[in-house]
Tab-separated table of C-alpha atoms and ligand atoms in Angstrom:
chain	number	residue	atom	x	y	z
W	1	UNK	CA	-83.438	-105.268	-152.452
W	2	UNK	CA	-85.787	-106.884	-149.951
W	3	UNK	CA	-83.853	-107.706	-146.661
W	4	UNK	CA	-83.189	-105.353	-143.475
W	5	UNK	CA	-87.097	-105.118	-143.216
W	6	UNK	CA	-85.156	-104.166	-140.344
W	7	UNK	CA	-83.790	-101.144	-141.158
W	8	UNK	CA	-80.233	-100.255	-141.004
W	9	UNK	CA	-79.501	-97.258	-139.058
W	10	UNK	CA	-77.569	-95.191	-140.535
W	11	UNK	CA	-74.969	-93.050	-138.574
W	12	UNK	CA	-73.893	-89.094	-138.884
W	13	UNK	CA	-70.626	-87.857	-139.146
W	14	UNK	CA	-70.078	-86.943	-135.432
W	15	UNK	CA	-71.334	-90.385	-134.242
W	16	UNK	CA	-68.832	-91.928	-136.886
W	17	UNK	CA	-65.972	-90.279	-134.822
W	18	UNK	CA	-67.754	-91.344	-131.357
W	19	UNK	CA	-67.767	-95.203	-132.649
W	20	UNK	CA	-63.898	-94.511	-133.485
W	21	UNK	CA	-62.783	-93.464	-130.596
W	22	UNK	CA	-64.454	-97.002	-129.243
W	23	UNK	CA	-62.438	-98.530	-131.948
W	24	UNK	CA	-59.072	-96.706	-130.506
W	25	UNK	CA	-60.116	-98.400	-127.535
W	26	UNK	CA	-60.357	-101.996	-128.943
W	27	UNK	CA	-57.293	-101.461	-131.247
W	28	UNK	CA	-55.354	-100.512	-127.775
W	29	UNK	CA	-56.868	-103.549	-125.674
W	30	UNK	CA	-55.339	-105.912	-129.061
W	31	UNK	CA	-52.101	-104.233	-129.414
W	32	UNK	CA	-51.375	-104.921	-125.251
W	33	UNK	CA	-52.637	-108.406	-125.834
W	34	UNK	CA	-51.112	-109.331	-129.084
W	35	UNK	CA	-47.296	-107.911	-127.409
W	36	UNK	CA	-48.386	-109.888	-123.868
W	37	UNK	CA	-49.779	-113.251	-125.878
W	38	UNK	CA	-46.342	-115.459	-125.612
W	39	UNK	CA	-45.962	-118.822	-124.770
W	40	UNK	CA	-46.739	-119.770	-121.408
W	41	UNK	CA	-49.050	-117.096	-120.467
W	42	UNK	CA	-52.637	-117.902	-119.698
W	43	UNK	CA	-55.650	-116.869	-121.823
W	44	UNK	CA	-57.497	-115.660	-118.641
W	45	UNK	CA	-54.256	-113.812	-118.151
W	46	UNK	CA	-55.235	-111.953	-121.727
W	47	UNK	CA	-58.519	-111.398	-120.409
W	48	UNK	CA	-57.572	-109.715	-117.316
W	49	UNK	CA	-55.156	-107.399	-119.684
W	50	UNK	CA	-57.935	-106.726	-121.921
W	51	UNK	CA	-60.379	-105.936	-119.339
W	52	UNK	CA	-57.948	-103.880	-117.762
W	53	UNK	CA	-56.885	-102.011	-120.361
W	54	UNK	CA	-60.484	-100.602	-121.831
W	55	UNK	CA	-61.343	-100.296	-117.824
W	56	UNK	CA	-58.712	-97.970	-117.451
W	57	UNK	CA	-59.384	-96.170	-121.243
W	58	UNK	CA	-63.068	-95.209	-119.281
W	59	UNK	CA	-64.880	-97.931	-121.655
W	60	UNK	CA	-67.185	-101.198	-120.713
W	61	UNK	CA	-66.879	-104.517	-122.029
W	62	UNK	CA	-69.799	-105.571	-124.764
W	63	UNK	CA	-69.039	-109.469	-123.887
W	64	UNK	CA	-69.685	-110.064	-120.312
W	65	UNK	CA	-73.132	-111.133	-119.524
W	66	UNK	CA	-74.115	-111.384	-123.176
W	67	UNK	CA	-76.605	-111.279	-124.355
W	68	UNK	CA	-78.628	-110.397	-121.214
W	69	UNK	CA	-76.991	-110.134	-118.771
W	70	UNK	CA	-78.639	-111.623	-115.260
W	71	UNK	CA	-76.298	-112.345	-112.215
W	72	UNK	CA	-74.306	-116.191	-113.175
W	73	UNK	CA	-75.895	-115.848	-116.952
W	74	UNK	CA	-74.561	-114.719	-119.854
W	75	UNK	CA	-70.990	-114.755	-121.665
W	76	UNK	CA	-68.487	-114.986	-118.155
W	77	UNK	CA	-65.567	-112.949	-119.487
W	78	UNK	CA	-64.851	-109.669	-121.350
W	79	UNK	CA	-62.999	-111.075	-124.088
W	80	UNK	CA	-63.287	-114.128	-126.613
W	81	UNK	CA	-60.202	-116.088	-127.253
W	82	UNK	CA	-59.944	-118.958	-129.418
W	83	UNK	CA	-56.963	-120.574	-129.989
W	84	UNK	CA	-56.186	-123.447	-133.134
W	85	UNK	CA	-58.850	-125.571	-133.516
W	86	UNK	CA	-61.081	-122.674	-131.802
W	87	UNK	CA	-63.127	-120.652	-134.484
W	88	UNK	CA	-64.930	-118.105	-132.213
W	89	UNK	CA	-66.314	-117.454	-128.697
W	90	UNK	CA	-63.980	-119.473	-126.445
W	91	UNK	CA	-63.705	-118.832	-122.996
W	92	UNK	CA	-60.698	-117.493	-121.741
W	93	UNK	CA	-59.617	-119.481	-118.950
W	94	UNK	CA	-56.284	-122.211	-117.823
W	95	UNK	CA	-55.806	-122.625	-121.193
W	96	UNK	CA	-51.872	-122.114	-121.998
W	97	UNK	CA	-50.258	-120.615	-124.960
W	98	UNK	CA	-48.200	-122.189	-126.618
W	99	UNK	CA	-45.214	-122.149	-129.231
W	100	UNK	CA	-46.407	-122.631	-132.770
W	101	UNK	CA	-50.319	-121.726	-131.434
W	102	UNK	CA	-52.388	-119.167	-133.673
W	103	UNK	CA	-54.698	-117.574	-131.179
W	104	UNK	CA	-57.271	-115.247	-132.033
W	105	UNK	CA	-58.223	-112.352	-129.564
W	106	UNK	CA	-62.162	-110.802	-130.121
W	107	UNK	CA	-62.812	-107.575	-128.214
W	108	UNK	CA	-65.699	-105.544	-128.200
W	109	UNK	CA	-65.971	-102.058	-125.573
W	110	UNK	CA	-68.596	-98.719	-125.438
W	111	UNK	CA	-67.326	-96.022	-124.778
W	112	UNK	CA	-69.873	-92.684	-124.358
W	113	UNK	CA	-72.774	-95.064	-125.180
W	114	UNK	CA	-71.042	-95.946	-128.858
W	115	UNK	CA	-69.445	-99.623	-129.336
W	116	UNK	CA	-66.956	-101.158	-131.524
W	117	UNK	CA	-65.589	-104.764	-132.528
W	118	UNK	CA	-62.452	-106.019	-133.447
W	119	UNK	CA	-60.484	-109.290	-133.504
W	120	UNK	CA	-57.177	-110.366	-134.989
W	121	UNK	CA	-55.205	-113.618	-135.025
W	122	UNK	CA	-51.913	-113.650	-133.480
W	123	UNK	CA	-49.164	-115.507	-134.460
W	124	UNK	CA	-47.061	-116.990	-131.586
W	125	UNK	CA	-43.521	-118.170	-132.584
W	126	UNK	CA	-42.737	-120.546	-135.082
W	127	UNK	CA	-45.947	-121.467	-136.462
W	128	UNK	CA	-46.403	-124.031	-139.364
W	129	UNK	CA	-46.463	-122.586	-142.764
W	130	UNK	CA	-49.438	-123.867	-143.380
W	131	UNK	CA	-51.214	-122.347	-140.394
W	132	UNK	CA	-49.378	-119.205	-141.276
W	133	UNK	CA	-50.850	-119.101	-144.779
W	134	UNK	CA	-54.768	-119.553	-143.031
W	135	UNK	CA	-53.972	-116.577	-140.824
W	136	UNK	CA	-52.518	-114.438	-144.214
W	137	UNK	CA	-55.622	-114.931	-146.706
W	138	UNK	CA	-58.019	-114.172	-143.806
W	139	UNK	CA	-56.117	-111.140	-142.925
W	140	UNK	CA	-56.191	-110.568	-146.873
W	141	UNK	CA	-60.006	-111.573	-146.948
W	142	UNK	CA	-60.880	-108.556	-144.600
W	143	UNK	CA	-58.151	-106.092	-146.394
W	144	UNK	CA	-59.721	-106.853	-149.724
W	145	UNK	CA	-63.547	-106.542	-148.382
W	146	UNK	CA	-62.573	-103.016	-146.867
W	147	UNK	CA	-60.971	-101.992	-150.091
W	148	UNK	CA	-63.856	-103.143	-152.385
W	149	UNK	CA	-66.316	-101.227	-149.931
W	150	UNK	CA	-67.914	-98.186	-151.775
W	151	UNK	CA	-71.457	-96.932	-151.673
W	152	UNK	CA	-73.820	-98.499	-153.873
W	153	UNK	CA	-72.526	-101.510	-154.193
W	154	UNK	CA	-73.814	-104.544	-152.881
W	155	UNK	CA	-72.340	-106.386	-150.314
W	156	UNK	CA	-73.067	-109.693	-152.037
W	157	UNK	CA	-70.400	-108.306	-154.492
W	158	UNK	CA	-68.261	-108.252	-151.301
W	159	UNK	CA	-69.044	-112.114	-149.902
W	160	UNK	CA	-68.001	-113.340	-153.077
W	161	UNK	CA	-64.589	-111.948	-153.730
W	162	UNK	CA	-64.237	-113.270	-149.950
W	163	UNK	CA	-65.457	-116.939	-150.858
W	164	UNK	CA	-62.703	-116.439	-154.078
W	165	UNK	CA	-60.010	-115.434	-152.221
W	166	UNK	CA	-60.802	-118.569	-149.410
W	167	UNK	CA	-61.486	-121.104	-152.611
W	168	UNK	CA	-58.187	-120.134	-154.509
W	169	UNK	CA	-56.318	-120.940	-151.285
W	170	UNK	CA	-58.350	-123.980	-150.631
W	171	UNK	CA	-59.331	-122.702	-147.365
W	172	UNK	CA	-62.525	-123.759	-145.774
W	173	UNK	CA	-65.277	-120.980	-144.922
W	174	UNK	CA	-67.317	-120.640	-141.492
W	175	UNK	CA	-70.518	-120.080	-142.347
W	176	UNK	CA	-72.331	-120.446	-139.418
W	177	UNK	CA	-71.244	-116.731	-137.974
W	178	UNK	CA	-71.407	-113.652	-140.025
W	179	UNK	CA	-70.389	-110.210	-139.296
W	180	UNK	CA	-73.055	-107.449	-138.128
W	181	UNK	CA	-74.413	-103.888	-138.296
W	182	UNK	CA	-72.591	-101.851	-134.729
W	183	UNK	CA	-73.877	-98.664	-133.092
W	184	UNK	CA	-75.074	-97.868	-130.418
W	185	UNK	CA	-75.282	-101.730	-129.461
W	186	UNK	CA	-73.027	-104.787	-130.627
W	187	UNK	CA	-75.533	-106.057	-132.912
W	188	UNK	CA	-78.088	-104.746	-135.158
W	189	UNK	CA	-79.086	-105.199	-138.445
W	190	UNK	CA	-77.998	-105.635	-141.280
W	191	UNK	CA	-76.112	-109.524	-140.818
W	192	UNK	CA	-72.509	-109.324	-143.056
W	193	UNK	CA	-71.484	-112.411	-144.347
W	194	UNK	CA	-68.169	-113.297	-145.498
W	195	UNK	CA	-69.150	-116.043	-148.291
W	196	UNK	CA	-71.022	-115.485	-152.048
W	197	UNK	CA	-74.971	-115.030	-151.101
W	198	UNK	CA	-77.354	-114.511	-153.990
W	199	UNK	CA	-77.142	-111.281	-155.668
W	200	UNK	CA	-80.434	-108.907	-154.611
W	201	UNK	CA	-81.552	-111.858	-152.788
W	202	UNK	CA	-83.064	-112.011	-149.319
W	203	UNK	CA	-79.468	-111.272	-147.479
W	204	UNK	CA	-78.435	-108.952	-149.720
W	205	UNK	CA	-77.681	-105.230	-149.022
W	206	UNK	CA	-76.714	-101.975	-150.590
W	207	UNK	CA	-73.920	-100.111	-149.039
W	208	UNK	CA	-74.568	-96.419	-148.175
W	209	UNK	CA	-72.598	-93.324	-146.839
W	210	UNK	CA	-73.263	-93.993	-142.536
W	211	UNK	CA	-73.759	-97.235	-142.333
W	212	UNK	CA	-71.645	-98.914	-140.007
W	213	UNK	CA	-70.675	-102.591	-140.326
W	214	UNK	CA	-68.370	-105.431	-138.448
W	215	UNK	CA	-66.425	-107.643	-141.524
W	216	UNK	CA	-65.251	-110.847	-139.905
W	217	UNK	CA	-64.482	-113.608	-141.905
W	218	UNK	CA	-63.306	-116.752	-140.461
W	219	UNK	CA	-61.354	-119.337	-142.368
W	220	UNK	CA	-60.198	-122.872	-141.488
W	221	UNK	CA	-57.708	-125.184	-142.898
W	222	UNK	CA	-60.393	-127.709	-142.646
W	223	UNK	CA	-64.383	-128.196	-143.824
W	224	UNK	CA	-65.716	-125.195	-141.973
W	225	UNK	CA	-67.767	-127.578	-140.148
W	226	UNK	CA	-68.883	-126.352	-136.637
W	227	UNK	CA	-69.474	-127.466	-133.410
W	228	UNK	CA	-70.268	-126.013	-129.805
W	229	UNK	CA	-68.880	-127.390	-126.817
W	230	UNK	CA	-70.349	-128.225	-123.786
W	231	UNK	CA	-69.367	-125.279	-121.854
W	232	UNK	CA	-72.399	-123.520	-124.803
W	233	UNK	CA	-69.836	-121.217	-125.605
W	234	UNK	CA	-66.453	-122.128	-127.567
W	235	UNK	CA	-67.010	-122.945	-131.411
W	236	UNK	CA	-64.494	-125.406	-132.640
W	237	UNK	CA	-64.375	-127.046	-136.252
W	238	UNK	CA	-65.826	-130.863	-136.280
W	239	UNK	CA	-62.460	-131.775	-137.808
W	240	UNK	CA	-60.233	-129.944	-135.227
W	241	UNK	CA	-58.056	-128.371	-137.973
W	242	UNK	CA	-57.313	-124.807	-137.089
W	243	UNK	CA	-59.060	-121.812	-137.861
W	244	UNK	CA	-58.362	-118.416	-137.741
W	245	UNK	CA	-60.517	-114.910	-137.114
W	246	UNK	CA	-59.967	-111.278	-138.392
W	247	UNK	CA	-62.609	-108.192	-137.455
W	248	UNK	CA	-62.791	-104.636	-137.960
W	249	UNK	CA	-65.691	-101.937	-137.420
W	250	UNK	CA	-66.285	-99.984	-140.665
W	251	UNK	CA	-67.975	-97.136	-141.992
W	252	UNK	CA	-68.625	-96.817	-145.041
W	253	UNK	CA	-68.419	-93.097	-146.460
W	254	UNK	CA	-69.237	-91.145	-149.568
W	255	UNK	CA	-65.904	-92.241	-150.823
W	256	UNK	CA	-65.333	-96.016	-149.607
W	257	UNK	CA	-64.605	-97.215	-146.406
W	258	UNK	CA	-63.139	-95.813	-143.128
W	259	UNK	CA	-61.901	-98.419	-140.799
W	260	UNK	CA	-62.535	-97.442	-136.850
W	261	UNK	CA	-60.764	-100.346	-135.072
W	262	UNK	CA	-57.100	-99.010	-135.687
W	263	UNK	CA	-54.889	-97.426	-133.297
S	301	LIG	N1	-67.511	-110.399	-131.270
S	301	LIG	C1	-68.592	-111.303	-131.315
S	301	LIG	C2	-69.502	-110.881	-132.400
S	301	LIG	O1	-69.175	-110.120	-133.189
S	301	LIG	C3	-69.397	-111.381	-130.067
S	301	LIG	C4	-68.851	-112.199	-129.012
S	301	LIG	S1	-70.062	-113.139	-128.270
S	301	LIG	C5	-70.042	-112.707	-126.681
S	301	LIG	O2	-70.597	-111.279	-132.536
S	301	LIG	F1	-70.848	-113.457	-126.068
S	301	LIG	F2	-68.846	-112.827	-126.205
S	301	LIG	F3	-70.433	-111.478	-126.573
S	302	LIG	CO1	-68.388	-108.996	-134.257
């Protein structure tokens, strides 16, 4: 197949088990949040816990300054949380959560020059079944990704049983952001995305033992529309209906796939 002209790098076994203990890292940072993120707490609040928390674990944050960063430039907080009608990259800041919100945490750290990436959406009290049901099938759209991963196989294999599972539940797709390759920085190639793409075509991949990939799909209950706000930052849906956010590093292995972003 003809993409990744830039070439995937491929990782060894040792640098596997550097990028997980990065992923410990993250999966620590989204445990504290997700136990902390309760109505009436601020999402800057969730920032500061995050940033504490990999501070303190000896890791840096991948977010702030992004994507160069240059003093007052760049991404202005370590952490991206987007809550409701919030698909990906918003600010933390005043913003309150509330009963009933589904608010998704993204966190991204190096530790000993290796990174990982990880986001989940968190449920906070009695949410509307409906809005429960979004978060479910894109929890199930990464859990059935990771458990179709095997080498040789091509990822557009992948992107379409995520499309299925998001068509079956009439759930709108976010196509504008895709998941990435992760190493030794956030992003490299190849790009991951979580919808059907033409099989062997120009996006298309094989998977192979060592390479090392971020799977984030992102549902809505709406159109999957986007739109950026004027702070160049948050990504909401045109419609406003809510949206919700699952990522995990993987590596895939001689035998399937090893997740790195878990506790
Ligand atoms: N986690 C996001 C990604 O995978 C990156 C956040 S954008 C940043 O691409 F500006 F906050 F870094
Ligand atoms: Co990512």
């Amino acid at each position: 197949m003809k993409q990744n002209r830039d070439a995937i790098i491929l990782k060894t076994g040792d640098e596997i088990e550097c990028m997980r203990r990065a992923g410990r890292v993250v999966a620590a940072v989204l445990d504290r949040c997700e136990r902390a993120c309760r109505p009436g707490v601020t999402t800057r609040e969730l920032d500061d816990l995050a940033h504490q928390t990999f501070t303190s674990l000896g890791a840096t944050g991948l977010f702030y300054g992004y994507p160069d960063y240059q003093p007052g430039m760049g991404y202005p907080r370590h952490t991206c949380i987007s809550v409701n009608e919030e698909i990906v990259h918003g600010i933390p800041g005043d913003r309150i959560v509330r009963n009933g919100d589904i608010v998704s945490i993204d966190c991204g750290v190096r530790l000993d020059g290796w990174c990982a990436d990880s986001a989940r959406t968190i449920l906070v009290g009695e949410v509307k079944p409906e809005e429960r049901r979004l978060v479910e099938s894109t929890r199930r759209c990464l859990d059935e990704a990771i458990a179709a991963i095997r080498p040789g196989r091509a990822w557009s294999d992948i992107g379409r049983m995520m499309e299925q599972i998001a068509v079956l539940e009439r759930l709108g797709i976010i196509r504008e952001y895709v998941g990435h390759g992760i190493g030794r920085t956030m992003h490299e190639p190849p790009k991951v995305p979580n919808y059907a793409i033409t099989a062997g075509g120009r996006e298309d991949f094989l998977l192979r033992p060592g390479m090392v990939i971020a799977v984030e799909p992102m549902l809505t209950l709406g159109r999957g529309r986007t739109l950026t706000l004027k702070d160049g930052w948050t990504v909401v849906t045109r419609d406003r209906r809510p949206a919700a956010h699952e990522e995990h590093t993987v590596a895939v292995t001689a035998w399937g796939a090893d997740v790195l972003t878990l506790g």
